[in-house]
Short mmCIF file of C-alpha atoms in Angstrom, two decimals:
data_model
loop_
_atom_site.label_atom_id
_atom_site.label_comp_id
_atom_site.label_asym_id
_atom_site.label_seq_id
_atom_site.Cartn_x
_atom_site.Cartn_y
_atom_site.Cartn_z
CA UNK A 7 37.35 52.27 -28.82
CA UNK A 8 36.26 53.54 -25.13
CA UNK A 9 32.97 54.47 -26.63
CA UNK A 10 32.19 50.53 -28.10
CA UNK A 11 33.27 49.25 -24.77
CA UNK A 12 30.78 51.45 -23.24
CA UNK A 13 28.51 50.26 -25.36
CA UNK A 14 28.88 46.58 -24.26
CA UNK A 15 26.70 46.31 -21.04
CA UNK A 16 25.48 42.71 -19.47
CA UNK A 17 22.26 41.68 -19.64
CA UNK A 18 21.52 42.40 -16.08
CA UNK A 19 22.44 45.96 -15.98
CA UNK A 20 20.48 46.37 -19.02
CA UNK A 21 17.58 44.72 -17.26
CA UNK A 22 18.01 47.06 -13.98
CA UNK A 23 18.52 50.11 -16.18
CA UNK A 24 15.53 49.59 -18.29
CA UNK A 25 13.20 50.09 -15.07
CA UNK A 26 10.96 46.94 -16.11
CA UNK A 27 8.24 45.79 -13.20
CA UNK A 28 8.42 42.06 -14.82
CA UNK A 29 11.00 39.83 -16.06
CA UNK A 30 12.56 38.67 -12.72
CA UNK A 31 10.23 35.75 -12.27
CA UNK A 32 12.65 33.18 -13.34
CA UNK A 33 14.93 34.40 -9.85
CA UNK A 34 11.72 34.18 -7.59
CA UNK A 35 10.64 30.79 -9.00
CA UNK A 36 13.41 29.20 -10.66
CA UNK A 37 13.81 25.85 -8.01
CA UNK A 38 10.36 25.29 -8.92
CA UNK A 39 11.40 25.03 -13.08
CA UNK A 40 12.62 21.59 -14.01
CA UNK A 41 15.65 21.76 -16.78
CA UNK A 42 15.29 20.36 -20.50
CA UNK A 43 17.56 19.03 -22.24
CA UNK A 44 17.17 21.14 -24.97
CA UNK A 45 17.46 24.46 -23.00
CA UNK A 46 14.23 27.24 -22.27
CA UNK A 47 13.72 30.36 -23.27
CA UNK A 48 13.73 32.82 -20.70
CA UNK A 49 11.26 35.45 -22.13
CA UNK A 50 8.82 32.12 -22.49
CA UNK A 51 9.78 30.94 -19.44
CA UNK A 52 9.16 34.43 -17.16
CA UNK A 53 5.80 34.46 -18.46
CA UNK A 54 5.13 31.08 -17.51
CA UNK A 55 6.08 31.71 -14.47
CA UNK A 56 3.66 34.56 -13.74
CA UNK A 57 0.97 31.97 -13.69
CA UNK A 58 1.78 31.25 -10.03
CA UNK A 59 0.44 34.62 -9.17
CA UNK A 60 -2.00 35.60 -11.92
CA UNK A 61 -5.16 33.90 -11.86
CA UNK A 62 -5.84 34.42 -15.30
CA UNK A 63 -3.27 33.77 -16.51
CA UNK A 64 -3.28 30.51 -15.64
CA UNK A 65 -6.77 29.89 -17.05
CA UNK A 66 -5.62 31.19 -20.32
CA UNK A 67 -2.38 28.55 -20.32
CA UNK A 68 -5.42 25.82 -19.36
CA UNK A 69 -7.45 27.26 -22.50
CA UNK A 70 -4.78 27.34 -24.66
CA UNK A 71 -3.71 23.58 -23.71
CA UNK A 72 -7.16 22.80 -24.58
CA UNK A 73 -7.16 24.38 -28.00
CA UNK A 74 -4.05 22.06 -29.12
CA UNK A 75 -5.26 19.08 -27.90
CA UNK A 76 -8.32 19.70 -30.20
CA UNK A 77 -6.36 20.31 -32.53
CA UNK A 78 -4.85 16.98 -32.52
CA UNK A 79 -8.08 15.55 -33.05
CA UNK A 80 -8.88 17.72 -36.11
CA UNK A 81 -5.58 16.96 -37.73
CA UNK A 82 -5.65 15.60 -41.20
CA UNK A 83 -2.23 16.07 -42.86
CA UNK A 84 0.27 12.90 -43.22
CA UNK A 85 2.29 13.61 -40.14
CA UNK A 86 0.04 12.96 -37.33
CA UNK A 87 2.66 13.07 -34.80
CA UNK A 88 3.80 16.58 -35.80
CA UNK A 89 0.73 18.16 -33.57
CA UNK A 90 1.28 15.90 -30.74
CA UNK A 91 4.90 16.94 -30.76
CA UNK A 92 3.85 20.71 -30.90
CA UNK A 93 1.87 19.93 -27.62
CA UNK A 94 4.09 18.41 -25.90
CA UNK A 95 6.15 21.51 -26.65
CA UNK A 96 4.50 23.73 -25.79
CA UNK A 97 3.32 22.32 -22.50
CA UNK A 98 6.92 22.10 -21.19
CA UNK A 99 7.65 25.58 -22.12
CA UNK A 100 3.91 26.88 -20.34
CA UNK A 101 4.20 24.81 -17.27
CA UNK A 102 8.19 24.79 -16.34
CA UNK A 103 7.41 22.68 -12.89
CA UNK A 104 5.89 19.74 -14.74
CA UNK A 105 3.51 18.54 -12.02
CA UNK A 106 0.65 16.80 -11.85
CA UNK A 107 -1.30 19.43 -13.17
CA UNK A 108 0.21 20.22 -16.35
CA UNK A 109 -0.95 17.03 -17.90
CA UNK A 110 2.38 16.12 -19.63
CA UNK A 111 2.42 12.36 -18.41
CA UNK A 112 -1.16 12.05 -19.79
CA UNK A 113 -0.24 13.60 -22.64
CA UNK A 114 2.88 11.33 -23.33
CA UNK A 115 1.01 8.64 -22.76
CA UNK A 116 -2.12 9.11 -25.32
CA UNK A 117 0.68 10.48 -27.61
CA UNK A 118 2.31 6.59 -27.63
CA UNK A 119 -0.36 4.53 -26.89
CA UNK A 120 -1.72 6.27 -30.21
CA UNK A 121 1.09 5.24 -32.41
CA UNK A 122 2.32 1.97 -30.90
CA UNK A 123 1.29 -0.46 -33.46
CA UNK A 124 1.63 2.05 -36.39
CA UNK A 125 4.70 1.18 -38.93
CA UNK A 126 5.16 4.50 -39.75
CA UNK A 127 6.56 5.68 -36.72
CA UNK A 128 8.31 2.19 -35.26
CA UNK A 129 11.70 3.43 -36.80
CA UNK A 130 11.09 7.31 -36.25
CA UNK A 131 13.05 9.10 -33.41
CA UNK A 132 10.76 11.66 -33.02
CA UNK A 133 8.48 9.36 -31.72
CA UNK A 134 11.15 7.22 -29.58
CA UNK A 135 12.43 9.97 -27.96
CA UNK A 136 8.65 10.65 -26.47
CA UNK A 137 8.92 7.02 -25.10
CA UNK A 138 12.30 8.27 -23.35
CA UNK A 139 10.17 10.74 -22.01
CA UNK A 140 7.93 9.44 -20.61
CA UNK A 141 10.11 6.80 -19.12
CA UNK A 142 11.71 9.37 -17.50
CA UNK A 143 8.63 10.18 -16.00
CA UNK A 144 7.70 6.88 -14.73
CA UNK A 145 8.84 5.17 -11.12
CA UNK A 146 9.29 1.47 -13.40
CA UNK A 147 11.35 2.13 -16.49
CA UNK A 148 12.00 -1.64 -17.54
CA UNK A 149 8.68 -2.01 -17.95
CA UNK A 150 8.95 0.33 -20.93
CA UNK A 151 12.34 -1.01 -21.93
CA UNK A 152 10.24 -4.24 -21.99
CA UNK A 153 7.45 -3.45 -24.13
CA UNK A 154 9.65 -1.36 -26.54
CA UNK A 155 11.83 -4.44 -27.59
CA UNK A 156 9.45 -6.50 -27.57
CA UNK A 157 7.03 -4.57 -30.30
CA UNK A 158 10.45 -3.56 -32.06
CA UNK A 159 10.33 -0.14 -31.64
CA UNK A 160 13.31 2.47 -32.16
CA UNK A 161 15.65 -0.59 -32.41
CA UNK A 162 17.45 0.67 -35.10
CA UNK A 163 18.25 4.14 -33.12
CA UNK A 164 21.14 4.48 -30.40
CA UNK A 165 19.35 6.39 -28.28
CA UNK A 166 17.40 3.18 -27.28
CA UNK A 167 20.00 1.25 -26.24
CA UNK A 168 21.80 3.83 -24.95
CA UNK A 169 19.18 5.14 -22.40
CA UNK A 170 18.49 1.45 -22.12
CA UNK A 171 22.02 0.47 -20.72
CA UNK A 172 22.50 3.66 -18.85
CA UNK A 173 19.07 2.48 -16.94
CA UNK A 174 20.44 -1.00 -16.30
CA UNK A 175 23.40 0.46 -14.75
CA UNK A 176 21.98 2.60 -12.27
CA UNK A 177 20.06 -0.80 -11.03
CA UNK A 178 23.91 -2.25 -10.80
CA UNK A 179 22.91 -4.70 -13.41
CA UNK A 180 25.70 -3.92 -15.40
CA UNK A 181 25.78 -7.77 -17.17
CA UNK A 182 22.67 -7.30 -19.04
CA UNK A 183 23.99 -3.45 -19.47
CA UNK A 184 26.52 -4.69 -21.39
CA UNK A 185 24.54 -6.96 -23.41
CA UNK A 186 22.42 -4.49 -24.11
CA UNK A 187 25.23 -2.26 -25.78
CA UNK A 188 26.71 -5.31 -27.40
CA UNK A 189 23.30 -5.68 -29.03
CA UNK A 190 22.73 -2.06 -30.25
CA UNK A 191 26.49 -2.44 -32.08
CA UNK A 192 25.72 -5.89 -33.28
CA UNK A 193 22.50 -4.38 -35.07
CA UNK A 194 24.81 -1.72 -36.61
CA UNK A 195 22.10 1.33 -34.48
CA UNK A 196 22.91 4.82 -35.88
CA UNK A 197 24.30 6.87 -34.71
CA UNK A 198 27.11 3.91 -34.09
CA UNK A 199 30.12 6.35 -33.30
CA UNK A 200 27.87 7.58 -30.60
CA UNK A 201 26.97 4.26 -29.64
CA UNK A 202 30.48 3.30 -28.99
CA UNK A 203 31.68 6.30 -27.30
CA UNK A 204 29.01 5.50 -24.54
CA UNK A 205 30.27 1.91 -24.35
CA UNK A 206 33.87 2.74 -23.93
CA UNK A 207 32.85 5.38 -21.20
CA UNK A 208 30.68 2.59 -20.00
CA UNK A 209 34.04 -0.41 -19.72
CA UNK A 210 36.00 2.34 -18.63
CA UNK A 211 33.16 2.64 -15.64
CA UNK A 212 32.94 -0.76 -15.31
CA UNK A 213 37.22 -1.03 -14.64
CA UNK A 214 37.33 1.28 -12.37
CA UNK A 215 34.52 0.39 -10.46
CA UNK A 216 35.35 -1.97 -6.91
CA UNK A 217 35.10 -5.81 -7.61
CA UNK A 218 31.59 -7.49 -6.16
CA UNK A 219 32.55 -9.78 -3.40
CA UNK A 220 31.61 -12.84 -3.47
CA UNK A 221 28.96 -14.12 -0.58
CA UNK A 222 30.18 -16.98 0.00
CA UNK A 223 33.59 -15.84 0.57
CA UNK A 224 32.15 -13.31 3.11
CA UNK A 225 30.36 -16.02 4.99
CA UNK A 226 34.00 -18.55 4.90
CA UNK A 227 36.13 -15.25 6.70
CA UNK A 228 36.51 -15.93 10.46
CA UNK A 229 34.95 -13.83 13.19
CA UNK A 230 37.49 -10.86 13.91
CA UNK A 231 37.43 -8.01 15.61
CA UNK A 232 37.21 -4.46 13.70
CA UNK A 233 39.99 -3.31 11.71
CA UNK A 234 42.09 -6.49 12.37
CA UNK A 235 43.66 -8.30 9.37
CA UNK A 236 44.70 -11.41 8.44
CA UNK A 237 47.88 -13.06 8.46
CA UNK A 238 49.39 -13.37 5.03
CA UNK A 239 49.86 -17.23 5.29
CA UNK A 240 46.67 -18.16 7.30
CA UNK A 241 44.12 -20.30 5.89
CA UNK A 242 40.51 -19.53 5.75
CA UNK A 243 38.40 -22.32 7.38
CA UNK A 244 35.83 -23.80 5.15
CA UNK A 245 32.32 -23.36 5.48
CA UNK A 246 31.66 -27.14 6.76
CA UNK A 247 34.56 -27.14 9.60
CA UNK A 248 33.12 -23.76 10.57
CA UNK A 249 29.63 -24.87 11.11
CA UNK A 250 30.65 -28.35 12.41
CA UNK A 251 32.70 -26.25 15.18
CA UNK A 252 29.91 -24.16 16.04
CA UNK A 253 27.78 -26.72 16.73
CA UNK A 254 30.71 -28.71 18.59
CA UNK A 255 30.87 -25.14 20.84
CA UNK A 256 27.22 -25.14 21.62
CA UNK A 257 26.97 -28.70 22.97
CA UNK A 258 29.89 -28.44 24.93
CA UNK A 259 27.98 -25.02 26.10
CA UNK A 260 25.23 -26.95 27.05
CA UNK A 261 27.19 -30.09 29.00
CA UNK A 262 29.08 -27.40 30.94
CA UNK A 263 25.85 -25.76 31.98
CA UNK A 264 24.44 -26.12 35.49
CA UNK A 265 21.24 -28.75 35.44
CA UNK A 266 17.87 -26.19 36.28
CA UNK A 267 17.03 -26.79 40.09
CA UNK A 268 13.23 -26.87 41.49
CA UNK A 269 11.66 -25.67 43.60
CA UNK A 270 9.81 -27.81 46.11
CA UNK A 271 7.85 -26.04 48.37
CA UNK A 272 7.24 -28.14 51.89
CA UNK A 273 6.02 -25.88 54.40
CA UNK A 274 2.90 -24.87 52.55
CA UNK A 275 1.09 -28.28 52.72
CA UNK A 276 2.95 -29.43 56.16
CA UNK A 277 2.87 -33.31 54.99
CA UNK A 278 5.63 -35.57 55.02
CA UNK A 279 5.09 -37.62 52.28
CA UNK A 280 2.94 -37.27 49.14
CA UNK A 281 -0.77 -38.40 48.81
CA UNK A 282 -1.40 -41.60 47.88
CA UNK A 283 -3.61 -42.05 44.82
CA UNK A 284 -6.55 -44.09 44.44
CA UNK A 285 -5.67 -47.01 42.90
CA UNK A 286 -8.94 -47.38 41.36
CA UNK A 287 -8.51 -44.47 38.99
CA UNK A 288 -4.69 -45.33 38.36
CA UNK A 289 -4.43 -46.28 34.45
CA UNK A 290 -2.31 -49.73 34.61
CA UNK A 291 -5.33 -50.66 32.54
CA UNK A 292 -6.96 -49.06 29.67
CA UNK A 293 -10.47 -50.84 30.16
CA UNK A 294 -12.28 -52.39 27.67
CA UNK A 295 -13.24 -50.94 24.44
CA UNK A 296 -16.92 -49.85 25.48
CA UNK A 297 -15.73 -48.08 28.67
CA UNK A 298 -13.58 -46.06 26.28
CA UNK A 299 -15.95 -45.12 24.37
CA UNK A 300 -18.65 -44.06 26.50
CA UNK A 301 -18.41 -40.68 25.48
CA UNK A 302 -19.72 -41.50 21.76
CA UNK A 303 -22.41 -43.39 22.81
CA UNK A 304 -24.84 -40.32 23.32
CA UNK A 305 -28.26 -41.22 21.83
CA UNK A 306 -29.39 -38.10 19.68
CA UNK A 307 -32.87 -37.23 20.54
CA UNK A 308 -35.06 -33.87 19.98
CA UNK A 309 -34.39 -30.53 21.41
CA UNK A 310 -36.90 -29.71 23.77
CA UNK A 311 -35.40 -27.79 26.47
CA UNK A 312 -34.62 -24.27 24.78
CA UNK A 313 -37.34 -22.36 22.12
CA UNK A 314 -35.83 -19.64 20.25
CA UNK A 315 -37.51 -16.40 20.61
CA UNK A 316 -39.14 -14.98 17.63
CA UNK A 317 -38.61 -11.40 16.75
CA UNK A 318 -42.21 -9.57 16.79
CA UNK A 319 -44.15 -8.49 13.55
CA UNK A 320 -45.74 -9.87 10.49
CA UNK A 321 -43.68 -12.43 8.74
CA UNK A 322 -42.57 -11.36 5.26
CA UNK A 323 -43.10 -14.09 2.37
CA UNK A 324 -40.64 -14.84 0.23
CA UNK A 325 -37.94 -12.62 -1.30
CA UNK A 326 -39.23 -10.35 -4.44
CA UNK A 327 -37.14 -10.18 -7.89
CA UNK A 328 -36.13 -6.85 -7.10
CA UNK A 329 -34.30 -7.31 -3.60
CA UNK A 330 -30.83 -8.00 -5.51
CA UNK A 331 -27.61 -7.65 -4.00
CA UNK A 332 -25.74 -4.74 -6.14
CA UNK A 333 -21.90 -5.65 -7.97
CA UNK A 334 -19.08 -3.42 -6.26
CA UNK A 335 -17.88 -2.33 -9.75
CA UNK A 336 -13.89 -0.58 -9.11
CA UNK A 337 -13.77 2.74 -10.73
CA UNK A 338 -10.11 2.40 -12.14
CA UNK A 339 -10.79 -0.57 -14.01
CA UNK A 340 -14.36 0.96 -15.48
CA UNK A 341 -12.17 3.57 -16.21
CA UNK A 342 -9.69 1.86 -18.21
CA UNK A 343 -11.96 -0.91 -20.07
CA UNK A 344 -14.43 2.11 -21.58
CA UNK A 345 -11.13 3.63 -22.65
CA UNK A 346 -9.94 -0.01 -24.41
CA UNK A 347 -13.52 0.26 -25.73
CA UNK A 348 -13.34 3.61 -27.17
CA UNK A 349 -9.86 3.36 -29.42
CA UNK A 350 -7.08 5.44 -29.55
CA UNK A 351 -8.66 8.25 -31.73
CA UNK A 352 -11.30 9.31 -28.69
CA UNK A 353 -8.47 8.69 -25.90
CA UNK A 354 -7.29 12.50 -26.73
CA UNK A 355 -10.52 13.39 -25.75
CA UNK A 356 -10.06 12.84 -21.71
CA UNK A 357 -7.32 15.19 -21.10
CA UNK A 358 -10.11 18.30 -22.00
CA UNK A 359 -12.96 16.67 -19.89
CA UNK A 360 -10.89 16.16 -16.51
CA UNK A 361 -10.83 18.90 -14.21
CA UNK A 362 -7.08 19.20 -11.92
CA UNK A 363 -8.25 16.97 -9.02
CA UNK A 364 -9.07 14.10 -11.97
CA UNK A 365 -6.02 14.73 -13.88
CA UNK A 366 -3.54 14.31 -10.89
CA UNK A 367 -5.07 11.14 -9.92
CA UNK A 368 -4.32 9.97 -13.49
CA UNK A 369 -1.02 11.08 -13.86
CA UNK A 370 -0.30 9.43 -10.40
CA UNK A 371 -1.92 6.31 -11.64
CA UNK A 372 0.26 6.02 -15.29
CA UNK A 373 3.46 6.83 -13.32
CA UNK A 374 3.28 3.26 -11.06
CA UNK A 375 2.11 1.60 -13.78
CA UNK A 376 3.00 2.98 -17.46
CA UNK A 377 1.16 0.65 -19.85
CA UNK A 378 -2.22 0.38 -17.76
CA UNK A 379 -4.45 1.88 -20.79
CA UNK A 380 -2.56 -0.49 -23.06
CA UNK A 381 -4.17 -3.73 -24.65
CA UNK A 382 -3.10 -7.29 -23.22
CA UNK A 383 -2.03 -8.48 -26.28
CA UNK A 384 0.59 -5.44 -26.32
CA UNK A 385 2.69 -5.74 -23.55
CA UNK A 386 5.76 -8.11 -22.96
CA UNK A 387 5.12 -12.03 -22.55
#
């Protein structure tokens, strides 16, 4: 019995007594590894990890992501989601930070835009839970919400509304939260136990939660001090008899006020009285009509008095065909109207062609605005 006890020895002294160099990457790096739901493996994830100090390493991960997204494009079976899925896979497991650089929001968003108007996959969760994805990857989430109802997709799934309503909530919208999970119930979405286990948790939230004040009950209460309260049979004053004494307080304030004095300075001049003024140019009269107009009578007549200097040299004659002004053309939207132009089955193709500094600046660009690469007749109305 000692002897099987013996046996029994935590991974950790097994590690330390097995004298390995490698395997402890996960301890140097690990606030730099961002969870999944779904767990990691650790032997996966320590040699992941080694990319941050091995060069080459982390040009074969590059290669490797290369070599699946080709093989996207040379898939021919009846699942064509299956190798996108294996990507995406794999790319979480290779690159545990998720940055920028790994290419995951790019890849999320090819893998969607790619199936969005495909029947096949408008009921599969597989394919709604990479929308949920890369929501969660987004700064907007609605938007997605958005275009998801409104091109029916994973409606029949709980997931949707689930993530949906959770979303709302965190915006305190928690009306159209509730609508949202009285809709997913209404439409019977499966799992429904699940379903209705996050709405009670949800109402049982929502009870619990502090009441919203109303504003204009906040604006009726009467100006008191800190930490004073009210009597328990005093009357609020309405808004109207508030406002009407307020302004009865400030003209009052303004009658009780001192008139503004001015100063007349006396000495400086040394006269008595004031000037008298000429009683020529006093206006008890306006004059007649021509006399006040004078100024418009001005006779326009050629200009004579200045000559513009001319700037020395030949004279050129007139402007040749080929002196054109040139279009500013923005880059972004060149960008995104050749990709329009080329369909979804070439849009796999950027990912291998950008270098880092390219593919940052797209996943930056796709995270404030999701559906950029997406056609106008697509998104929500």
């Amino acid at each position: 019995m000692a002897e099987c006890e013996i046996e029994k020895v935590d991974p950790e002294t097994a590690f330390l007594a097995s004298k390995r160099e490698s395997g402890n990457e996960w301890e140097t790096f690990k606030e730099n590894v961002r969870p999944l739901k779904r767990g990691r493996n650790i032997d996966l994830l320590n040699h992941a990890l080694k990319s941050h100090t091995d060069i080459n390493l982390k040009k074969s991960l590059i290669h490797h992501r290369r070599k699946l997204i080709e093989a996207i494009d040379e898939y021919k079976g009846e699942d064509p989601l299956l190798p996108w899925l294996q990507c995406i896979k794999w790319v979480q497991e290779a690159f545990p930070p998720g940055g920028d650089s790994s290419g995951l929001v790019v890849i999320f968003e090819q893998c969607v835009r790619a199936f969005w108007h495909s029947e096949q996959y408008k009921d599969d969760l597989r394919y709604l839970k990479v929308w949920l994805e890369y929501a969660d990857n987004c700064f907007d989430k609605e938007v997605i919400f958005a275009f998801l109802v409104a091109n029916e997709i994973g409606k029949t799934h709980s997931d949707f509304y689930i993530s949906y309503a959770l979303h709302l909530e965190s915006k305190n919208k928690f009306k159209a939260a509730n609508q949202i999970f009285e809709l997913g119930i209404s439409r019977n979405a499966q799992p429904i136990d699940k379903l209705k286990a996050a709405y009670r948790k949800f109402f049982a939230r929502s009870m619990t939660r502090p009441k919203a004040i109303d504003d204009s009950m906040e604006k009726v209460g009467p100006v008191r001090s800190f930490g004073t309260v009210l009597a328990k049979g005093e009357n609020r004053a309405p808004l109207g008899s508030l406002s009407s004494n307020c302004d009865v307080s400030a003209k009052n304030d303004r009658t009780r006020a001192a008139p503004l004095s001015i100063y007349k300075d006396s000495a400086a001049t040394g006269e008595t009285c004031p000037p008298q003024l000429d009683p020529s140019h006093s206006w008890h009269t306006l004059g007649a009509r021509a006399e006040r107009n004078k100024e418009n009578n001005a006779i326009p007549a050629k200009w004579k008095s200045y000559k513009i200097p001319q700037r020395p040299g030949t004279r050129t004659g007139v402007a040749t065909a080929s002196a054109c002004i040139p279009v500013f053309v923005d880059e972004e939207c060149q960008d995104s109207q050749s990709m329009k132009a080329e369909g979804c089955n070439s849009s796999s193709l950027k990912i291998r062609q950008e270098d880092e500094k390219d593919l940052k600046r797209e996943t930056e660009l796709l995270r404030k605005n999701p559906l950029r690469n997406f056609p106008q007749n697509s998104l929500p109305r």
